[in-house]
mmCIF file of N, CA, C and O in Angstrom:
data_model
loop_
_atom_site.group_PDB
_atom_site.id
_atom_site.type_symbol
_atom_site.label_atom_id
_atom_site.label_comp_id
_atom_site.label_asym_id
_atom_site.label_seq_id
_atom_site.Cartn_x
_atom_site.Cartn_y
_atom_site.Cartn_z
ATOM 1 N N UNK A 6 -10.668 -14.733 2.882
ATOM 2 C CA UNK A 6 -9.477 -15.208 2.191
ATOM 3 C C UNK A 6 -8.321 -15.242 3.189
ATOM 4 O O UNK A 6 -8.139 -14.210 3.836
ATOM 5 N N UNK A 7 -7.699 -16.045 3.356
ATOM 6 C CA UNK A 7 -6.118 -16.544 3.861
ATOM 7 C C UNK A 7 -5.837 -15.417 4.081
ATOM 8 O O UNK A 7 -6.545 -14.843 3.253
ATOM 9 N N UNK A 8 -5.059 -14.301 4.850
ATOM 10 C CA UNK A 8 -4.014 -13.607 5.015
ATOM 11 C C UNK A 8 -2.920 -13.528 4.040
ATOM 12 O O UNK A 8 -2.799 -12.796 3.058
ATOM 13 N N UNK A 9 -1.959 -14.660 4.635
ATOM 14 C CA UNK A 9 -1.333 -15.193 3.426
ATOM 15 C C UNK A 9 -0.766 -15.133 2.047
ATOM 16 O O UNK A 9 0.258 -14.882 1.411
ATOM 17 N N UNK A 10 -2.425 -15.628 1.915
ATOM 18 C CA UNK A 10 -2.781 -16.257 0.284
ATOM 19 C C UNK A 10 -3.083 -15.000 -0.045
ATOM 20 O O UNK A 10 -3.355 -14.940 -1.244
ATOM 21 N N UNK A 11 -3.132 -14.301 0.324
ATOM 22 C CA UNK A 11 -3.548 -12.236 -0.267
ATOM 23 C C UNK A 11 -2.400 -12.263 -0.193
ATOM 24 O O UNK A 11 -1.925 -12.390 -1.321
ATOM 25 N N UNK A 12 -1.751 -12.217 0.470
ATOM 26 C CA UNK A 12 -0.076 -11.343 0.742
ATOM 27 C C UNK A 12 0.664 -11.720 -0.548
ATOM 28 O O UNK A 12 1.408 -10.973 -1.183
ATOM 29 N N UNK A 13 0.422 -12.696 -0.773
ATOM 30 C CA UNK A 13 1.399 -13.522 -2.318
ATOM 31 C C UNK A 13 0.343 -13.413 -3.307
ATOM 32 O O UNK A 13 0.835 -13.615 -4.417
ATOM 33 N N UNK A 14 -0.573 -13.240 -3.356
ATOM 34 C CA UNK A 14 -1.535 -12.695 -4.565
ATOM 35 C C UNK A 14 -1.007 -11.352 -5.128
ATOM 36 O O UNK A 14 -0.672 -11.247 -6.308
ATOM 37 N N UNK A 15 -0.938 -10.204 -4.133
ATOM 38 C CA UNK A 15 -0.671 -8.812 -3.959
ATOM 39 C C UNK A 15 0.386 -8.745 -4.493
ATOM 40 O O UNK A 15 0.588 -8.033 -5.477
ATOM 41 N N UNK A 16 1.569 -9.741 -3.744
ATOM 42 C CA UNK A 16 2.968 -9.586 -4.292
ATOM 43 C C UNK A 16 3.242 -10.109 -5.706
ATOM 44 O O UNK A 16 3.928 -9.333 -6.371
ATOM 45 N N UNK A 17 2.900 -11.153 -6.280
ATOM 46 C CA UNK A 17 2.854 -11.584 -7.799
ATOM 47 C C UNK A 17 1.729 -10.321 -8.267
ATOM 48 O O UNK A 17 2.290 -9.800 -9.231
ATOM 49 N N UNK A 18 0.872 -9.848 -8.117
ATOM 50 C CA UNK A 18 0.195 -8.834 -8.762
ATOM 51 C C UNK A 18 1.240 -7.593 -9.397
ATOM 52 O O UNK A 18 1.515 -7.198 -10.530
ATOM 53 N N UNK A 19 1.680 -7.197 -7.897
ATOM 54 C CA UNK A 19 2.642 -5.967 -8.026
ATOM 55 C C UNK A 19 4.147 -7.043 -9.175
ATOM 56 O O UNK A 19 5.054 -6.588 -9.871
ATOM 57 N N UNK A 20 3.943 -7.805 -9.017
ATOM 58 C CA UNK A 20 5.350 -8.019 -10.003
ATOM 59 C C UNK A 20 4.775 -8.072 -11.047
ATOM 60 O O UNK A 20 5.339 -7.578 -12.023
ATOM 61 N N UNK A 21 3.792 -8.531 -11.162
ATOM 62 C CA UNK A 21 3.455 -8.710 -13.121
ATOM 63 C C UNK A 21 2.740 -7.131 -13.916
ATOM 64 O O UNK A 21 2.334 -7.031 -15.074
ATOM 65 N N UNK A 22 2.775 -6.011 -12.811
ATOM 66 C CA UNK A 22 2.572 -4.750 -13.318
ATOM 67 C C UNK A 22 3.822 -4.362 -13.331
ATOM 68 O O UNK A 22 4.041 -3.734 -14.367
ATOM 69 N N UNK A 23 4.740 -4.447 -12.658
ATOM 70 C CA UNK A 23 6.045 -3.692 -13.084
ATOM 71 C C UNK A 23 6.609 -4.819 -14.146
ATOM 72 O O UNK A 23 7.122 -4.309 -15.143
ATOM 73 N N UNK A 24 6.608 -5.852 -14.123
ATOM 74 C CA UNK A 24 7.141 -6.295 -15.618
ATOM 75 C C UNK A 24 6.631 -5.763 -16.467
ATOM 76 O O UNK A 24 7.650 -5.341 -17.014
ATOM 77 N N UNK A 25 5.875 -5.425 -17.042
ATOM 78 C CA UNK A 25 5.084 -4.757 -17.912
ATOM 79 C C UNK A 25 5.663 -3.487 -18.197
ATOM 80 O O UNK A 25 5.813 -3.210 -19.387
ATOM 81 N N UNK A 26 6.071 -2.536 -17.202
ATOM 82 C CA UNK A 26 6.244 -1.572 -17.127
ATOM 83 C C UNK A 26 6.549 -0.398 -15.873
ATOM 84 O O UNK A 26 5.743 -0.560 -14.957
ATOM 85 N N UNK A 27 7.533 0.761 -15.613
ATOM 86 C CA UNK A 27 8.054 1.306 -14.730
ATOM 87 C C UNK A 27 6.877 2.040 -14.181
ATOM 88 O O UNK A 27 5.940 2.398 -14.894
ATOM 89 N N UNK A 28 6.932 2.210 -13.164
ATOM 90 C CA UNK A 28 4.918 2.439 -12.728
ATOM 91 C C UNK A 28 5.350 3.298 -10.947
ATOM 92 O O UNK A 28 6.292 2.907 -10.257
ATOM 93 N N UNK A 29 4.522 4.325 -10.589
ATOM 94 C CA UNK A 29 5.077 5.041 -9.218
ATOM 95 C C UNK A 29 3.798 4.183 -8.842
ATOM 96 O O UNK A 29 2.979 3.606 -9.557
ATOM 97 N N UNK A 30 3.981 4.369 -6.703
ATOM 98 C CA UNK A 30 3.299 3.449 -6.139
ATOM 99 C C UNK A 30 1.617 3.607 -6.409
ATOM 100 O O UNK A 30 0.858 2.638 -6.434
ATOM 101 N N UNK A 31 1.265 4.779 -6.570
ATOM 102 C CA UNK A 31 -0.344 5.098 -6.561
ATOM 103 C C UNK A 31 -0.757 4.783 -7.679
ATOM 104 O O UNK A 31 -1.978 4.628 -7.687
ATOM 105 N N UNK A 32 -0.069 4.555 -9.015
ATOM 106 C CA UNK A 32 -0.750 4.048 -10.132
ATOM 107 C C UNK A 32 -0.863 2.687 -9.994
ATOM 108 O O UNK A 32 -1.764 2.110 -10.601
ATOM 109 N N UNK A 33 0.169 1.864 -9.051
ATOM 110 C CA UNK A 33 -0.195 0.778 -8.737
ATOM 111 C C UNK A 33 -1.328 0.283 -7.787
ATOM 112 O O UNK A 33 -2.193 -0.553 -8.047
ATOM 113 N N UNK A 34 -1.226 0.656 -7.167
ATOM 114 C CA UNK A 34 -2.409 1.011 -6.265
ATOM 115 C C UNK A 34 -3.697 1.034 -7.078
ATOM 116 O O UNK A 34 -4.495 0.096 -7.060
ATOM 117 N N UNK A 35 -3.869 2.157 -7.800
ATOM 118 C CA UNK A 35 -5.134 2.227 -8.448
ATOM 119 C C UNK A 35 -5.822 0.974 -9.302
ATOM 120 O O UNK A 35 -6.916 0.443 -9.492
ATOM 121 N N UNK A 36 -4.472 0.873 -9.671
ATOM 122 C CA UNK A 36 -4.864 -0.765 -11.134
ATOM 123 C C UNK A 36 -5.075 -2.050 -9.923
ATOM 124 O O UNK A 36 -6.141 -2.662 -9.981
ATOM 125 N N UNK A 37 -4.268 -2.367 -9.058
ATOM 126 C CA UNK A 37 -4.559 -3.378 -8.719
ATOM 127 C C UNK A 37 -6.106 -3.094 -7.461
ATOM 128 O O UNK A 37 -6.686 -4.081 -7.009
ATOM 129 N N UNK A 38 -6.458 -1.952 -7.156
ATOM 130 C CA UNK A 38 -7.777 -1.668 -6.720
ATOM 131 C C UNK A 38 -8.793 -2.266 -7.379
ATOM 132 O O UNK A 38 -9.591 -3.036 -6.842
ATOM 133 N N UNK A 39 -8.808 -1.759 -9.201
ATOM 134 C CA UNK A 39 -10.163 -2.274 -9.514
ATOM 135 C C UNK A 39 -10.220 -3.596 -9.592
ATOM 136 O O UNK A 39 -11.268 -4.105 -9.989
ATOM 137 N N UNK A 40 -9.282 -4.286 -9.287
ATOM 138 C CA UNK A 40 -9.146 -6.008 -9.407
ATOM 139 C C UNK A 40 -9.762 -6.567 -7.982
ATOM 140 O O UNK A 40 -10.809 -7.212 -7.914
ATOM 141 N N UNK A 41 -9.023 -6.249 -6.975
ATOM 142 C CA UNK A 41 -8.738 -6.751 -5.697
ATOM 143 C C UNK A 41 -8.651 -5.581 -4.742
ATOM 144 O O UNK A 41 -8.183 -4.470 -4.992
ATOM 145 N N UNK A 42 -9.356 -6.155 -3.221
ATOM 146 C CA UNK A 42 -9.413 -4.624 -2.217
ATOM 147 C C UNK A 42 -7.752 -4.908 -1.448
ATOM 148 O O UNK A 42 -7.308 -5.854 -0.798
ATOM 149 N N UNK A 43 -6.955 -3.162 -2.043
ATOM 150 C CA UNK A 43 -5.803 -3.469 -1.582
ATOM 151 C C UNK A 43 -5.734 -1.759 -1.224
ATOM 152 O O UNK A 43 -6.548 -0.928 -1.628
ATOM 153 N N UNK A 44 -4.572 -1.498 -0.382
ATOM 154 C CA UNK A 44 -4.796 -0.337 0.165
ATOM 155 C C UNK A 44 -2.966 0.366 0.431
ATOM 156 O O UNK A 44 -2.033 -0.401 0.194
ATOM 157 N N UNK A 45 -2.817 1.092 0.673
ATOM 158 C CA UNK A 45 -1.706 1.946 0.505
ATOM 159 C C UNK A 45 -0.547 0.680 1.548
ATOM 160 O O UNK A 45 0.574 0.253 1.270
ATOM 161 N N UNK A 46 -1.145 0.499 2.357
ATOM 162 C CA UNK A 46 -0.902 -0.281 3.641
ATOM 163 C C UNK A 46 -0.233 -1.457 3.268
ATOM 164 O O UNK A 46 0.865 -1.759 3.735
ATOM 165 N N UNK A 47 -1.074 -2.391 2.138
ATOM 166 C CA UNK A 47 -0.636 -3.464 1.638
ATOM 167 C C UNK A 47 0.245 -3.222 0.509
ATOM 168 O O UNK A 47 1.253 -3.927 0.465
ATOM 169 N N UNK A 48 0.042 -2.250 -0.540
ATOM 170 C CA UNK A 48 1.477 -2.465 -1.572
ATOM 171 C C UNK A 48 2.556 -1.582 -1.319
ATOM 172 O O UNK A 48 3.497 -1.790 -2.084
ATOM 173 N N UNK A 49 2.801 -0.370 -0.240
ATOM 174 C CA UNK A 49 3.443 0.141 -0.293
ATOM 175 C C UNK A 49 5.231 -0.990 0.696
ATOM 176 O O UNK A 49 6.409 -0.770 0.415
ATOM 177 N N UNK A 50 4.790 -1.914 1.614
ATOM 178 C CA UNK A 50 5.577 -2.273 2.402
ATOM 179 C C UNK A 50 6.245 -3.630 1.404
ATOM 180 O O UNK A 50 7.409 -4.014 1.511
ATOM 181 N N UNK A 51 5.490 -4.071 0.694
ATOM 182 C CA UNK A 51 5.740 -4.703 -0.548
ATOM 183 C C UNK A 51 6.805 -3.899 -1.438
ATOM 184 O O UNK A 51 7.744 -4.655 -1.689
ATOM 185 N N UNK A 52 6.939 -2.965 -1.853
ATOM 186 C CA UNK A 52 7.699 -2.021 -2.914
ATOM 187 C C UNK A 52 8.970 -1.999 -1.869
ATOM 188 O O UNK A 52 10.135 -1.997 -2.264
ATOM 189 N N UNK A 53 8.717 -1.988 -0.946
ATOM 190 C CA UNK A 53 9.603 -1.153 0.197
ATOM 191 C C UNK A 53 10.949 -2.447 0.187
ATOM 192 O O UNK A 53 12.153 -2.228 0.052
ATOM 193 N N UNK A 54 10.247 -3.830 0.381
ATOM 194 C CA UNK A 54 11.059 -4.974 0.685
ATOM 195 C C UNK A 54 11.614 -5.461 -0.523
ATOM 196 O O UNK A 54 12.792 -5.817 -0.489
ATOM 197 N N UNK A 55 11.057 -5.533 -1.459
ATOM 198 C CA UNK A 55 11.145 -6.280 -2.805
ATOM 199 C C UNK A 55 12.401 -4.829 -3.150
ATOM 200 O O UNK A 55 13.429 -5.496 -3.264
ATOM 201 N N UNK A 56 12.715 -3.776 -3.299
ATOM 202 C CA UNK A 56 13.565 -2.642 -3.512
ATOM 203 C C UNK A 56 14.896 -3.103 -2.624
ATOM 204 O O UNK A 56 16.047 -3.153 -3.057
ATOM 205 N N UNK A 57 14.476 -3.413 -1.337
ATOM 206 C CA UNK A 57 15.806 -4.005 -0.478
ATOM 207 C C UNK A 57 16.103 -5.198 -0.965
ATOM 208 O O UNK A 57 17.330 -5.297 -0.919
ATOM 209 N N UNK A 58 15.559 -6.304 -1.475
ATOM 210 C CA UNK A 58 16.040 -7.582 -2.100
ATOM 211 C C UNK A 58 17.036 -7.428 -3.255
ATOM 212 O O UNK A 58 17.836 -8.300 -3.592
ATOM 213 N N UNK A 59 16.851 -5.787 -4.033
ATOM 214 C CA UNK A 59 17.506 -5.274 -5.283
ATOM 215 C C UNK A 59 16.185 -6.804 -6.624
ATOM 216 O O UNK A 59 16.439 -7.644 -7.488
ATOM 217 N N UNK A 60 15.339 -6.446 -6.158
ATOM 218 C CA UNK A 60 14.033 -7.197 -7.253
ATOM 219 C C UNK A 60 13.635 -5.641 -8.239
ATOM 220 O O UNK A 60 13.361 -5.688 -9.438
ATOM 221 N N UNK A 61 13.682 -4.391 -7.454
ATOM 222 C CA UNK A 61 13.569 -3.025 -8.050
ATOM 223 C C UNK A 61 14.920 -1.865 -7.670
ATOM 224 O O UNK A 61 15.839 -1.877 -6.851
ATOM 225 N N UNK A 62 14.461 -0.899 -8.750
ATOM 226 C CA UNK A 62 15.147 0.048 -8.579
ATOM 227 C C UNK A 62 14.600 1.331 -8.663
ATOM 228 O O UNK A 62 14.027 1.411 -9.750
ATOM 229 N N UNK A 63 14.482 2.629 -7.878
ATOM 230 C CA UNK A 63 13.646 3.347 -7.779
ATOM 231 C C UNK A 63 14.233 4.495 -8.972
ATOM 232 O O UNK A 63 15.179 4.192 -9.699
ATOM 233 N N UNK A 64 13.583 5.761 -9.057
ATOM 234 C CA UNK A 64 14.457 6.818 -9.987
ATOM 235 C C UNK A 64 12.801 7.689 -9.365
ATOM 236 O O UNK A 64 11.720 7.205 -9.029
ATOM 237 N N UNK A 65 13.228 8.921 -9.428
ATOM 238 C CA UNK A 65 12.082 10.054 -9.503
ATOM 239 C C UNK A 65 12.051 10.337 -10.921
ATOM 240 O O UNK A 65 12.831 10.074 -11.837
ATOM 241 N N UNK A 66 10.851 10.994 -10.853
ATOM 242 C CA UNK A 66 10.440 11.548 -12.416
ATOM 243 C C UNK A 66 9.214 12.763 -11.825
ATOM 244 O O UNK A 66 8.560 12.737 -10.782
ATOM 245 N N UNK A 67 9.222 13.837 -12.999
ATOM 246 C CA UNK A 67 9.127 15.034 -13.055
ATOM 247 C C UNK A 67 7.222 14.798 -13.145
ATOM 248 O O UNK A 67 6.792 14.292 -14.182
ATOM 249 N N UNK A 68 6.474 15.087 -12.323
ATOM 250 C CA UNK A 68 4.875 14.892 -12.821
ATOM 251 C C UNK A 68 4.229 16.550 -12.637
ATOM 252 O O UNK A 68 4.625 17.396 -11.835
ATOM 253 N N UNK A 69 3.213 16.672 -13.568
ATOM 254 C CA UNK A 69 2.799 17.971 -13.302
ATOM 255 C C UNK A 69 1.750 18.153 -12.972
ATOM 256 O O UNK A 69 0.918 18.879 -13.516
ATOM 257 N N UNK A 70 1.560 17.047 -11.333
ATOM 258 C CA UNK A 70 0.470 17.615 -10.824
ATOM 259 C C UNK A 70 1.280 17.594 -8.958
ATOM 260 O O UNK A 70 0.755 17.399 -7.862
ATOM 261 N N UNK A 71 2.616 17.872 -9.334
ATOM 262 C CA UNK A 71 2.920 17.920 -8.144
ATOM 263 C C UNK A 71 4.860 17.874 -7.657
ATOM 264 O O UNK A 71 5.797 18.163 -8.402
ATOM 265 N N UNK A 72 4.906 17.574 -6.702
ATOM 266 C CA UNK A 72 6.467 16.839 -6.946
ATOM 267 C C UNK A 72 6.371 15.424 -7.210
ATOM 268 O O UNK A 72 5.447 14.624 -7.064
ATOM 269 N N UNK A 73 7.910 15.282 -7.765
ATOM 270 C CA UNK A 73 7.989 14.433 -8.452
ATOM 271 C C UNK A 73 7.834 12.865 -7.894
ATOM 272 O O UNK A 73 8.036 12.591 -6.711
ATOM 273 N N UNK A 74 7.542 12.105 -8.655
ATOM 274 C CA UNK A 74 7.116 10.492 -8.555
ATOM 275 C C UNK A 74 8.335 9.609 -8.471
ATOM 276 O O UNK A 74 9.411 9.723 -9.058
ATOM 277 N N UNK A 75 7.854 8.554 -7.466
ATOM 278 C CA UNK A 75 9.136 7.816 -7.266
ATOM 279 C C UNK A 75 8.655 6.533 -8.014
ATOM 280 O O UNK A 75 7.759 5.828 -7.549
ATOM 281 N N UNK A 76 9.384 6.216 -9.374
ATOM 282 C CA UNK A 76 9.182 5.491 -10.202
ATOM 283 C C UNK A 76 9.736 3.592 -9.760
ATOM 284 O O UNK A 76 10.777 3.638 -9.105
ATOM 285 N N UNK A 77 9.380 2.512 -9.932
ATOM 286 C CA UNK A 77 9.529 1.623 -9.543
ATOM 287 C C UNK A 77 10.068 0.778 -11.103
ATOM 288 O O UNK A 77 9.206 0.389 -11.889
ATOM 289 N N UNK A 78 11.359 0.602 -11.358
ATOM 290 C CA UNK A 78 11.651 -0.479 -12.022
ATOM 291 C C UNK A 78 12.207 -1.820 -11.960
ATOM 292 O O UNK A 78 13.217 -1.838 -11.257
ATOM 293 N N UNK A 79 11.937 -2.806 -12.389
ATOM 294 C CA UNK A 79 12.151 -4.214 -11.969
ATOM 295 C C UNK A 79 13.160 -4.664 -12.546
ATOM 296 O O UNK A 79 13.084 -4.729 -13.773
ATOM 297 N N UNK A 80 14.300 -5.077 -11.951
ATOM 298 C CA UNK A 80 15.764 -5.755 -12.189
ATOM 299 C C UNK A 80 15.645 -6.868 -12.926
ATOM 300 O O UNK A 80 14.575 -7.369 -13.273
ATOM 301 N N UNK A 81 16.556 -7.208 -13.136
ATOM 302 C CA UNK A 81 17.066 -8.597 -13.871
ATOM 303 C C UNK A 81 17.108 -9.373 -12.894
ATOM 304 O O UNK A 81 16.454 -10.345 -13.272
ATOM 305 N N UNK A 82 17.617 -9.652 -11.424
ATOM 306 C CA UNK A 82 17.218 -10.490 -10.428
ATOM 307 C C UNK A 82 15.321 -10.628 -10.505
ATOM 308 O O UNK A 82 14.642 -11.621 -10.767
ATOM 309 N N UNK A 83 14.876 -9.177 -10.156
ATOM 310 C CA UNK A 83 13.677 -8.953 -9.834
ATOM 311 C C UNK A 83 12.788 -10.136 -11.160
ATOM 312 O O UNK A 83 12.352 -11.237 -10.825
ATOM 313 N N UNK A 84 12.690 -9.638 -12.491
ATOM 314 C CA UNK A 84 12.138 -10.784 -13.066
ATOM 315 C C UNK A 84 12.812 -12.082 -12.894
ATOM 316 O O UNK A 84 11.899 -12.907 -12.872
ATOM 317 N N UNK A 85 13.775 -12.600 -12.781
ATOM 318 C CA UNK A 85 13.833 -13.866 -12.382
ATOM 319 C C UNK A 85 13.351 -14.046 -11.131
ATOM 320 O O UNK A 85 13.381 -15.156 -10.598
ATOM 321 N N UNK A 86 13.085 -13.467 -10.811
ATOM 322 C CA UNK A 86 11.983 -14.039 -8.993
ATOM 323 C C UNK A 86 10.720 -14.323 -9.592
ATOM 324 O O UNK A 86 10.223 -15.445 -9.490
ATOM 325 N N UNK A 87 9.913 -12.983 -10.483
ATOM 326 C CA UNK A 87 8.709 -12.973 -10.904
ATOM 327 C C UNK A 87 8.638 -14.304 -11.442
ATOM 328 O O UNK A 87 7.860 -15.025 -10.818
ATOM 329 N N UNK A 88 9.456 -15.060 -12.808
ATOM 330 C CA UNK A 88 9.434 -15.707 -13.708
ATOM 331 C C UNK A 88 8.939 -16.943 -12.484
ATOM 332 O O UNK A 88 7.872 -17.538 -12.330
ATOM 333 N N UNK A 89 10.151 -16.991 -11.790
ATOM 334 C CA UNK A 89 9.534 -17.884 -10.791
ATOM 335 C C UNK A 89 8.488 -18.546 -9.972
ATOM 336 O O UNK A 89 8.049 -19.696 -9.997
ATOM 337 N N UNK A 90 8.190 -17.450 -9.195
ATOM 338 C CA UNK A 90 6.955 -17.033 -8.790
ATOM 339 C C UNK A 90 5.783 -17.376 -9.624
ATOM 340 O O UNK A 90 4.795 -17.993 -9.228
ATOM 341 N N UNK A 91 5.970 -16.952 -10.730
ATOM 342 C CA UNK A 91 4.386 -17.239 -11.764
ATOM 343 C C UNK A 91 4.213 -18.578 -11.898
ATOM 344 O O UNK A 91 3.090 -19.078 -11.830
ATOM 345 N N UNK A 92 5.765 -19.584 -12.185
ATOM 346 C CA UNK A 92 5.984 -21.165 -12.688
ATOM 347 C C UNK A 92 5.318 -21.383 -11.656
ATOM 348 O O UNK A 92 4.375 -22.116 -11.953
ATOM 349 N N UNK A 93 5.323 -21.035 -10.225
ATOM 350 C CA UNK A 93 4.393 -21.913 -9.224
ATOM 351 C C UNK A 93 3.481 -21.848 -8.772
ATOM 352 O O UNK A 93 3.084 -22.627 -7.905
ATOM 353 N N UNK A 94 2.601 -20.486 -9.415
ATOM 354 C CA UNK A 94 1.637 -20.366 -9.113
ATOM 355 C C UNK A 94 0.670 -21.155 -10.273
ATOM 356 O O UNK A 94 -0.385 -21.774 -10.134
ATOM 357 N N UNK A 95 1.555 -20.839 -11.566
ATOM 358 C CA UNK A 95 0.625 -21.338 -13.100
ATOM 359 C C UNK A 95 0.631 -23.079 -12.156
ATOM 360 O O UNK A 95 -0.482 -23.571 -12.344
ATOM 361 N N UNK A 96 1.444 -23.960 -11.346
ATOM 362 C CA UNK A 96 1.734 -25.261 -11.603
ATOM 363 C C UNK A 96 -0.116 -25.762 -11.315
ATOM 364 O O UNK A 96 -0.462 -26.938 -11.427
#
């Protein structure tokens, strides 16, 4: 597969799980695993850029299997990118 064409697969992936819902990076990770081979490597630098665009906004939250989780929520810019994004992929 394309380079690429993964890189923008990965990235519309990771947007249509946080539309859905506020999600820390390893649960993302996990869900988009059983779909597609993706690895800490590929969604974490994704979260990282799309957060500097202001597409997310981070917050910690309290988990009890450890310290706490850095939660990923998606802006009002951020879905209008997604919304976008999907119109050209659905075309």
């Amino acid at each position: 597969m394309n380079t690429q064409f993964k890189k923008g697969i990965v990235e519309l992936c990771v947007l249509s799980l946080l539309a859905l819902e506020d999600q820390y990076g390893y649960a993302i990770i996990s869900k988009l695993s059983n779909h597609i081979d993706v690895s800490e490597n590929a969604i974490y630098p994704i979260l990282r850029r799309l957060t500097k665009l202001d597409y997310f906004k981070t917050y910690l939250k309290e988990s009890n299997e450890g310290a706490p989780r850095k939660y990923y929520q998606m802006t009002k810019k951020g879905y209008d990118y997604y919304v976008s994004l999907k119109d050209q992929w659905d075309q």
